[in-house]
JSON list of C-alpha atoms in Angstrom, two decimals:
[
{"chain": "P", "resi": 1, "resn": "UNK", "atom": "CA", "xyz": [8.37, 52.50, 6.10]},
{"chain": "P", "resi": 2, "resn": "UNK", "atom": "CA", "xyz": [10.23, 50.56, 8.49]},
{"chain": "P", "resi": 3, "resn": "UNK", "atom": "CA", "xyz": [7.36, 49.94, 10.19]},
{"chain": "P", "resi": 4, "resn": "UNK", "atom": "CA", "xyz": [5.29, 47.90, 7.09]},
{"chain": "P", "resi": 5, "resn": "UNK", "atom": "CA", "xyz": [8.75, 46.26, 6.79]},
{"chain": "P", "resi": 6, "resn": "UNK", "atom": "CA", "xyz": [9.13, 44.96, 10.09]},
{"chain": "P", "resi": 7, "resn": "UNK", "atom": "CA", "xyz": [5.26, 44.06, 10.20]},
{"chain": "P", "resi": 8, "resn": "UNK", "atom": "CA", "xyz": [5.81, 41.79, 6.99]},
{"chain": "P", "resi": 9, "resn": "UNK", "atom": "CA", "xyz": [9.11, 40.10, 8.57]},
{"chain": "P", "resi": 10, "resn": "UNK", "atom": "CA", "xyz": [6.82, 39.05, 11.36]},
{"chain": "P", "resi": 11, "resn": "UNK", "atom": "CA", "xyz": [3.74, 38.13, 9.03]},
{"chain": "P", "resi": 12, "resn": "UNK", "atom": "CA", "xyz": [6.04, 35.93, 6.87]},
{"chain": "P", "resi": 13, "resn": "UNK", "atom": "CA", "xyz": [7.91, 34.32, 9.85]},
{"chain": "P", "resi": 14, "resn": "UNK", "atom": "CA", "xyz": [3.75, 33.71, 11.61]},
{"chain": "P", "resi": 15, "resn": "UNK", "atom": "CA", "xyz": [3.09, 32.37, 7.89]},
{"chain": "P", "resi": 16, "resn": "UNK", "atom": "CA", "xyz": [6.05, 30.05, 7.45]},
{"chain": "P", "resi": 17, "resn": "UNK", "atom": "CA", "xyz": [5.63, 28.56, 11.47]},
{"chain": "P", "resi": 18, "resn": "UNK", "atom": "CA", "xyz": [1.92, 28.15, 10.61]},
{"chain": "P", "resi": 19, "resn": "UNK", "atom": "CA", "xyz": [2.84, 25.89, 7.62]},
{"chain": "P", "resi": 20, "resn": "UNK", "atom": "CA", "xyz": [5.20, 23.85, 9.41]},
{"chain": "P", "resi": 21, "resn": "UNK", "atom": "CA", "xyz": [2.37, 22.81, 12.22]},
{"chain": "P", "resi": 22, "resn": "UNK", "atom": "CA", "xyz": [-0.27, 22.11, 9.97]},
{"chain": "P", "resi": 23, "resn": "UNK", "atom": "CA", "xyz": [2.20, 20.12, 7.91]},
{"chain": "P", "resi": 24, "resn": "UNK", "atom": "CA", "xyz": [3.06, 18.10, 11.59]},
{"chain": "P", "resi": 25, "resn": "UNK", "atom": "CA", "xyz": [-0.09, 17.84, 12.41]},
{"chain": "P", "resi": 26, "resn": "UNK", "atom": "CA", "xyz": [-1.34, 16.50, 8.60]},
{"chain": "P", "resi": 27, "resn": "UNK", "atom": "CA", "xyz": [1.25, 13.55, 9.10]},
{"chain": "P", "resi": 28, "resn": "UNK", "atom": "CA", "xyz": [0.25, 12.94, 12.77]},
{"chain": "P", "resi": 29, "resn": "UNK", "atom": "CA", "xyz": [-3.29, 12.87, 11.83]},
{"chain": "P", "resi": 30, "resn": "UNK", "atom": "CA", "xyz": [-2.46, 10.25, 8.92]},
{"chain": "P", "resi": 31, "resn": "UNK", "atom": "CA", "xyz": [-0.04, 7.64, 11.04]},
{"chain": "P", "resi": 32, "resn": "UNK", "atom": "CA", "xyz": [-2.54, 7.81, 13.81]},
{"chain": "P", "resi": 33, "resn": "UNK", "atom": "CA", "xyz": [-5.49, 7.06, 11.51]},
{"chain": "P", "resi": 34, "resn": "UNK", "atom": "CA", "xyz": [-3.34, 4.04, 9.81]},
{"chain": "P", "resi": 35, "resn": "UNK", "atom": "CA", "xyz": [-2.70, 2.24, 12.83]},
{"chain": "P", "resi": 36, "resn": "UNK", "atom": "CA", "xyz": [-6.58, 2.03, 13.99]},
{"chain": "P", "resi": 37, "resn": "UNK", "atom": "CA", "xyz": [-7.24, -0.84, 11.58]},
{"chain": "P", "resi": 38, "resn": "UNK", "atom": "CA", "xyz": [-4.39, -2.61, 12.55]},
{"chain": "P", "resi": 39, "resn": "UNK", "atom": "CA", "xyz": [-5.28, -2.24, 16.78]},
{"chain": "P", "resi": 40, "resn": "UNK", "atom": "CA", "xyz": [-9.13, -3.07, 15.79]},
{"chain": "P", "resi": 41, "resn": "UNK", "atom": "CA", "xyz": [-8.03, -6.16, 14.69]},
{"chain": "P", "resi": 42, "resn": "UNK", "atom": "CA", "xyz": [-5.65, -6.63, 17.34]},
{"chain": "P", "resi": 43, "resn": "UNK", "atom": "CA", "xyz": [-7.88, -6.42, 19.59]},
{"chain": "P", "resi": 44, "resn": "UNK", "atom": "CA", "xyz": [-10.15, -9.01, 17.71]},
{"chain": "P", "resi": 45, "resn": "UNK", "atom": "CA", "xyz": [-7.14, -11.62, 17.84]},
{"chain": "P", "resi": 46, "resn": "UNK", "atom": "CA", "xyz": [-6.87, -10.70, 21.50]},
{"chain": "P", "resi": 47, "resn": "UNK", "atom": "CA", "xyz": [-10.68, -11.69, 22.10]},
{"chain": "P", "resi": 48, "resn": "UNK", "atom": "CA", "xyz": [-10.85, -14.88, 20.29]},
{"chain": "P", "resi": 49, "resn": "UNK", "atom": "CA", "xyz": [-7.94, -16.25, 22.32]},
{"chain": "P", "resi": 50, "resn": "UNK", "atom": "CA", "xyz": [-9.83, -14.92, 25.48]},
{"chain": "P", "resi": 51, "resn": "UNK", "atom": "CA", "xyz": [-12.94, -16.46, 24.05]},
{"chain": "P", "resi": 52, "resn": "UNK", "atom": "CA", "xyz": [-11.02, -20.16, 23.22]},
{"chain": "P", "resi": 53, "resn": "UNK", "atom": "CA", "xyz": [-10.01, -19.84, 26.83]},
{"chain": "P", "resi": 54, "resn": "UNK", "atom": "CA", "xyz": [-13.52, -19.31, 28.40]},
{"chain": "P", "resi": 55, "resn": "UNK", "atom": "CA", "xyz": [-14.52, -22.23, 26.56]},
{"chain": "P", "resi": 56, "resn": "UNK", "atom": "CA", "xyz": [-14.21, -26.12, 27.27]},
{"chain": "P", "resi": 57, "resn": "UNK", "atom": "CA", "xyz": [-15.07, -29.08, 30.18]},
{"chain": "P", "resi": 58, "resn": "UNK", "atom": "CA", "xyz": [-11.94, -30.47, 30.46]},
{"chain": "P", "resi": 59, "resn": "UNK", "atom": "CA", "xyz": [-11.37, -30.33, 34.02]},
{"chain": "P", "resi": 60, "resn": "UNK", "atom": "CA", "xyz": [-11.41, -33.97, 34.78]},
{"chain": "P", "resi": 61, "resn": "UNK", "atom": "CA", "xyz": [-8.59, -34.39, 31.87]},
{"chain": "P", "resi": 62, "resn": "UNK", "atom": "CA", "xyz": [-4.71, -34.79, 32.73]},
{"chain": "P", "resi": 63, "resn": "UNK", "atom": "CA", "xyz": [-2.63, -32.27, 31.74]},
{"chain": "P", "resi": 64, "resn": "UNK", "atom": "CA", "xyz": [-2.58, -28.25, 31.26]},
{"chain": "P", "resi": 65, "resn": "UNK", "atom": "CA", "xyz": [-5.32, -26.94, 28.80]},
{"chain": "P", "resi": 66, "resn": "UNK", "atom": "CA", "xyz": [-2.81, -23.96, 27.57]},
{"chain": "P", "resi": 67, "resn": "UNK", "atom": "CA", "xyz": [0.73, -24.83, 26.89]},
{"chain": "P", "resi": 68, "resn": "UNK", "atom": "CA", "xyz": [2.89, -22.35, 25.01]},
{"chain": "P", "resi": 69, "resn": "UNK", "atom": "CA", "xyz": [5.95, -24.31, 22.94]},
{"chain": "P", "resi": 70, "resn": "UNK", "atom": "CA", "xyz": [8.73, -22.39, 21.08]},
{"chain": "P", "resi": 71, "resn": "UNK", "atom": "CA", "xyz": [6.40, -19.35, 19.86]},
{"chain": "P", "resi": 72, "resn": "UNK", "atom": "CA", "xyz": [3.09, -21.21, 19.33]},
{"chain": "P", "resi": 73, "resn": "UNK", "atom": "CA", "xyz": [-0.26, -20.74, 21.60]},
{"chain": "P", "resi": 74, "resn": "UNK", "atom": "CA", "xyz": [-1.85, -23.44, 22.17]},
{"chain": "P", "resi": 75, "resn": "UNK", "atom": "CA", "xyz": [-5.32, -24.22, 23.10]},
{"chain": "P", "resi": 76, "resn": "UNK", "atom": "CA", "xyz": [-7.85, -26.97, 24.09]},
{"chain": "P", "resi": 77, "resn": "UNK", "atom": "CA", "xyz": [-11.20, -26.05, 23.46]},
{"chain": "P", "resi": 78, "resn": "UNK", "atom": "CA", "xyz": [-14.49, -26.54, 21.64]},
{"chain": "P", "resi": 79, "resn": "UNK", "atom": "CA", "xyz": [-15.39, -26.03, 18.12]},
{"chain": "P", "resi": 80, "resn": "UNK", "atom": "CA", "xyz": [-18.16, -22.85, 17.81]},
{"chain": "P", "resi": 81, "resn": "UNK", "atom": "CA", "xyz": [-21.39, -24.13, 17.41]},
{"chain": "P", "resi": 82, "resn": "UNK", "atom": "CA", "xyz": [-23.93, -26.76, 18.33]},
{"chain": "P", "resi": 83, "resn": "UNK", "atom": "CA", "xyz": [-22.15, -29.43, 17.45]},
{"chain": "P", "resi": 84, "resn": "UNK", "atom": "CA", "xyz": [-18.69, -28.18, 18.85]},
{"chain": "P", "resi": 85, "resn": "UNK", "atom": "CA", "xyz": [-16.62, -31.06, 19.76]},
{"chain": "P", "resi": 86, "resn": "UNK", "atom": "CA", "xyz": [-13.04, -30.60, 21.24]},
{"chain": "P", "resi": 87, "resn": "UNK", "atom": "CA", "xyz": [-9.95, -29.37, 19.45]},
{"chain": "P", "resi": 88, "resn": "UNK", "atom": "CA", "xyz": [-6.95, -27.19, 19.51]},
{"chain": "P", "resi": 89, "resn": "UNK", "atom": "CA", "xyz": [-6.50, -23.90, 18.52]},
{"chain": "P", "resi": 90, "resn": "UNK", "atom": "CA", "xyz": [-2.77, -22.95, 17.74]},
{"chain": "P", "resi": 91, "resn": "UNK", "atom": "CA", "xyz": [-1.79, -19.44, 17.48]},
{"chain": "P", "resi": 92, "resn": "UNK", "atom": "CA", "xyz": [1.50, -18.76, 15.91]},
{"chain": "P", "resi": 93, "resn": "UNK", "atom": "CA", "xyz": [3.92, -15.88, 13.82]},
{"chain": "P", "resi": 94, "resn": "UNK", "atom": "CA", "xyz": [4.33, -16.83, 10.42]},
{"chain": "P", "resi": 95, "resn": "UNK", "atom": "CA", "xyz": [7.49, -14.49, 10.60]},
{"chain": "P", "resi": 96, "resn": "UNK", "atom": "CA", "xyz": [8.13, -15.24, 6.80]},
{"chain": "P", "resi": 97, "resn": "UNK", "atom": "CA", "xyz": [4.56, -13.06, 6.07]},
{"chain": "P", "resi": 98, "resn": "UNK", "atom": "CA", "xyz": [4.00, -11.08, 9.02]},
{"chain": "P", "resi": 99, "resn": "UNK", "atom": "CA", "xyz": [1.25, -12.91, 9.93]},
{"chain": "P", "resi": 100, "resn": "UNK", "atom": "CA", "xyz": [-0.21, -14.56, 13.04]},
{"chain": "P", "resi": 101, "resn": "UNK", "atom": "CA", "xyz": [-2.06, -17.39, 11.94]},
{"chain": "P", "resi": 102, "resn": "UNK", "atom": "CA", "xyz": [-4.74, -19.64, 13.95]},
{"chain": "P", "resi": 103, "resn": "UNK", "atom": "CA", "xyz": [-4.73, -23.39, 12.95]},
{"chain": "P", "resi": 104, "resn": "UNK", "atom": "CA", "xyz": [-7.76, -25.65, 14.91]},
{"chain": "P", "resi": 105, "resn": "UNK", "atom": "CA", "xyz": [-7.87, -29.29, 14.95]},
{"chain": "P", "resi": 106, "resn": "UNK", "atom": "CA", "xyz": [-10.68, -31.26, 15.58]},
{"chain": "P", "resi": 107, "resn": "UNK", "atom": "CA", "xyz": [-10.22, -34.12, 17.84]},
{"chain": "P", "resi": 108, "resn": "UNK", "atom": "CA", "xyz": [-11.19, -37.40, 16.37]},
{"chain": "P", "resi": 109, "resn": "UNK", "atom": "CA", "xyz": [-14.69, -38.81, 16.65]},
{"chain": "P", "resi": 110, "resn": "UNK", "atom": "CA", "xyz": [-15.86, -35.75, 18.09]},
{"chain": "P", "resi": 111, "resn": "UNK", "atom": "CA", "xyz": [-17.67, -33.59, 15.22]},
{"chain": "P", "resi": 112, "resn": "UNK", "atom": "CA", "xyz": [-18.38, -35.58, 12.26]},
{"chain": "P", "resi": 113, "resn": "UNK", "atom": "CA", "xyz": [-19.49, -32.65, 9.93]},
{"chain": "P", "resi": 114, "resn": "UNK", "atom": "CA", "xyz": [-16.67, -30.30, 11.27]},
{"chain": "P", "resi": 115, "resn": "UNK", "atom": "CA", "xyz": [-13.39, -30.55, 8.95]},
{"chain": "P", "resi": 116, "resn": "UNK", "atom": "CA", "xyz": [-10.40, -32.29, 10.89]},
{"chain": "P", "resi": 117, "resn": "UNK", "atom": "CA", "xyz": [-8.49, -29.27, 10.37]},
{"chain": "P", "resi": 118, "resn": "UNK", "atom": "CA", "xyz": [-9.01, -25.33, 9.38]},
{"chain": "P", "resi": 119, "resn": "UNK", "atom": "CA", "xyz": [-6.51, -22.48, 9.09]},
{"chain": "P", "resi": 120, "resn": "UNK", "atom": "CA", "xyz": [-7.28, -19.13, 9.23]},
{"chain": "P", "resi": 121, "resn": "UNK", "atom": "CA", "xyz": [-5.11, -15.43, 9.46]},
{"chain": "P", "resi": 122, "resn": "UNK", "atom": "CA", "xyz": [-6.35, -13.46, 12.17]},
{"chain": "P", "resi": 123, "resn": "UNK", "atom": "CA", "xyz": [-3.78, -10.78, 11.80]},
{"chain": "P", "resi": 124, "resn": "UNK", "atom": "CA", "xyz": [-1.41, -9.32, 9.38]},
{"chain": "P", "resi": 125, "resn": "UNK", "atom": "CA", "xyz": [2.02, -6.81, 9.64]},
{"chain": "P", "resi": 126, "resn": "UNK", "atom": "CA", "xyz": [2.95, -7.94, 12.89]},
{"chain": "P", "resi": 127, "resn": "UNK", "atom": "CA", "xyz": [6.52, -7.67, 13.69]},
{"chain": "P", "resi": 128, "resn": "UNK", "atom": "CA", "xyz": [6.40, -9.52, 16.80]},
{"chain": "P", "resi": 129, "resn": "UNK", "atom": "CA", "xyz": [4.20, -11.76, 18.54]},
{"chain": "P", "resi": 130, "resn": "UNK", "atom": "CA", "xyz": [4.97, -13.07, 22.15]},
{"chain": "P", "resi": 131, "resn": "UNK", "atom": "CA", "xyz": [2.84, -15.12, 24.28]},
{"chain": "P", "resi": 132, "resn": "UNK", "atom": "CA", "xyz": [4.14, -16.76, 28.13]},
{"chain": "P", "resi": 133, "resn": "UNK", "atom": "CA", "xyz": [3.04, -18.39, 31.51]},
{"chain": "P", "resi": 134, "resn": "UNK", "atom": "CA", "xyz": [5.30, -17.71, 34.16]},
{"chain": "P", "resi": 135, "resn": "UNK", "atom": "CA", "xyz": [6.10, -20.18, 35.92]},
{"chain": "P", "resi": 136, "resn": "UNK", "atom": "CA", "xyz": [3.66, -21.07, 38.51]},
{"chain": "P", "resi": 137, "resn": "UNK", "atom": "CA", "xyz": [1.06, -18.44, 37.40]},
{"chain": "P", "resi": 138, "resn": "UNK", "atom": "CA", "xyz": [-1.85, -18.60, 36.33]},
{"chain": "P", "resi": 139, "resn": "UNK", "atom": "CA", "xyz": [-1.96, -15.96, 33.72]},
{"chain": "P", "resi": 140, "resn": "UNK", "atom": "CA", "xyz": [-1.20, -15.71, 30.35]},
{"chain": "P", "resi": 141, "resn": "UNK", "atom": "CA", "xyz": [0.58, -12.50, 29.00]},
{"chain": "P", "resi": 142, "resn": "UNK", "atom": "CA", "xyz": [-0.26, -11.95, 25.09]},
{"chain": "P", "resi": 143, "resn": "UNK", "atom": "CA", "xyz": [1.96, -8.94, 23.08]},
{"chain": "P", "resi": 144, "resn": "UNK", "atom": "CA", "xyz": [1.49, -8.34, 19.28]},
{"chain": "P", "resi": 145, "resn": "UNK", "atom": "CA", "xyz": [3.87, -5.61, 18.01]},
{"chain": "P", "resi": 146, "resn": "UNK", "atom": "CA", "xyz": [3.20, -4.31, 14.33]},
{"chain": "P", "resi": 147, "resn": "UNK", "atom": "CA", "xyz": [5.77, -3.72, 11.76]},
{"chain": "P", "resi": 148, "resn": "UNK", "atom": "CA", "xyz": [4.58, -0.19, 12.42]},
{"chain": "P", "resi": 149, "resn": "UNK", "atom": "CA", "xyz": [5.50, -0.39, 16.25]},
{"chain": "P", "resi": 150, "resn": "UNK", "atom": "CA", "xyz": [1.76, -0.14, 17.27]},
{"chain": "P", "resi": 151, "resn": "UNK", "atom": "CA", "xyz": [1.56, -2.82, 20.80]},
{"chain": "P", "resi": 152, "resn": "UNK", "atom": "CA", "xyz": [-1.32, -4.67, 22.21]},
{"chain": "P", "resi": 153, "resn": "UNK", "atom": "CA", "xyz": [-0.71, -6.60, 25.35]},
{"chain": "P", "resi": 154, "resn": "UNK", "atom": "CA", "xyz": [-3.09, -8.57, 27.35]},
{"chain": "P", "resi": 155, "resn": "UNK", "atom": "CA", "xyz": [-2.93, -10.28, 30.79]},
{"chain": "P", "resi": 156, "resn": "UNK", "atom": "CA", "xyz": [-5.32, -13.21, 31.09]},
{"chain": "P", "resi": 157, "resn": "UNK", "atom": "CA", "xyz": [-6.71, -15.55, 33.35]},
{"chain": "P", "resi": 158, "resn": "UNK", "atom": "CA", "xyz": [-5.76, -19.08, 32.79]},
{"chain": "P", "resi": 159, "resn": "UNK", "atom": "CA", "xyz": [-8.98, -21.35, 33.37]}
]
């Protein structure tokens, strides 16, 4: 009899542990699964200022092509397609939303059919956005935190 007993005592206490780490492991498996989206489009953000970098002939112009001013990226560049004349593209944290937002302007005279200005949010729940040049470097350093503490950070070549 004492036996049965103490083989139920350990069955329960093997039942009860089991519970707790599929529980863990349930809740693990959903917080890791919620931040995906989120990083995908990260990562999107992260390759459209790489791509606004890679693009543009303005080495004969005065003046840096990438300037970062009190939170704000900003950008010279071309507009996408055939007719793509210059512009800027300014990335910045609308902190009031959570939002990092990408605003280009079209350069006058230089695409007639493009609109002189378009806005667009590239990425939502972002708790903090950071973007800097060191001084004398020629990198730029890109972090987006979310509100869920999930970080991207990217190092990249300044043209």
């Amino acid at each position: 009899l004492l036996e049965v007993v103490l083989a139920l005592a350990l069955l329960s206490a093997l039942v009860a542990s089991t519970a707790f780490w599929v529980k863990e492991a349930a809740t693990e498996s959903r917080e890791a699964r919620s931040a995906l989206p989120w990083e995908a489009c990260a990562r999107v953000l992260l390759e459209r200022i790489e791509e606004d970098l890679a693009v543009g002939d303005f080495a004969a112009e005065e003046g840096p092509r990438v300037r970062v001013l009190d939170g704000e990226l900003r950008i010279r560049t071309r507009a996408p397609g055939p007719e793509g004349g210059r512009c800027v593209a300014t990335y910045r944290l609308d902190s009031a939303r959570r939002e990092v937002v990408r605003r280009v302007v079209v350069e006058k005279g230089e695409s007639a059919g493009a609109p002189a200005s378009a806005v667009s949010v590239l990425l939502g729940e972002v708790a903090q956005w950071r973007c800097e040049i060191p001084p004398k470097s020629a990198v730029l350093t890109v972090r987006v935190v979310s509100v869920n503490g999930a970080a991207l950070e990217r190092s990249l070549a300044l043209p």
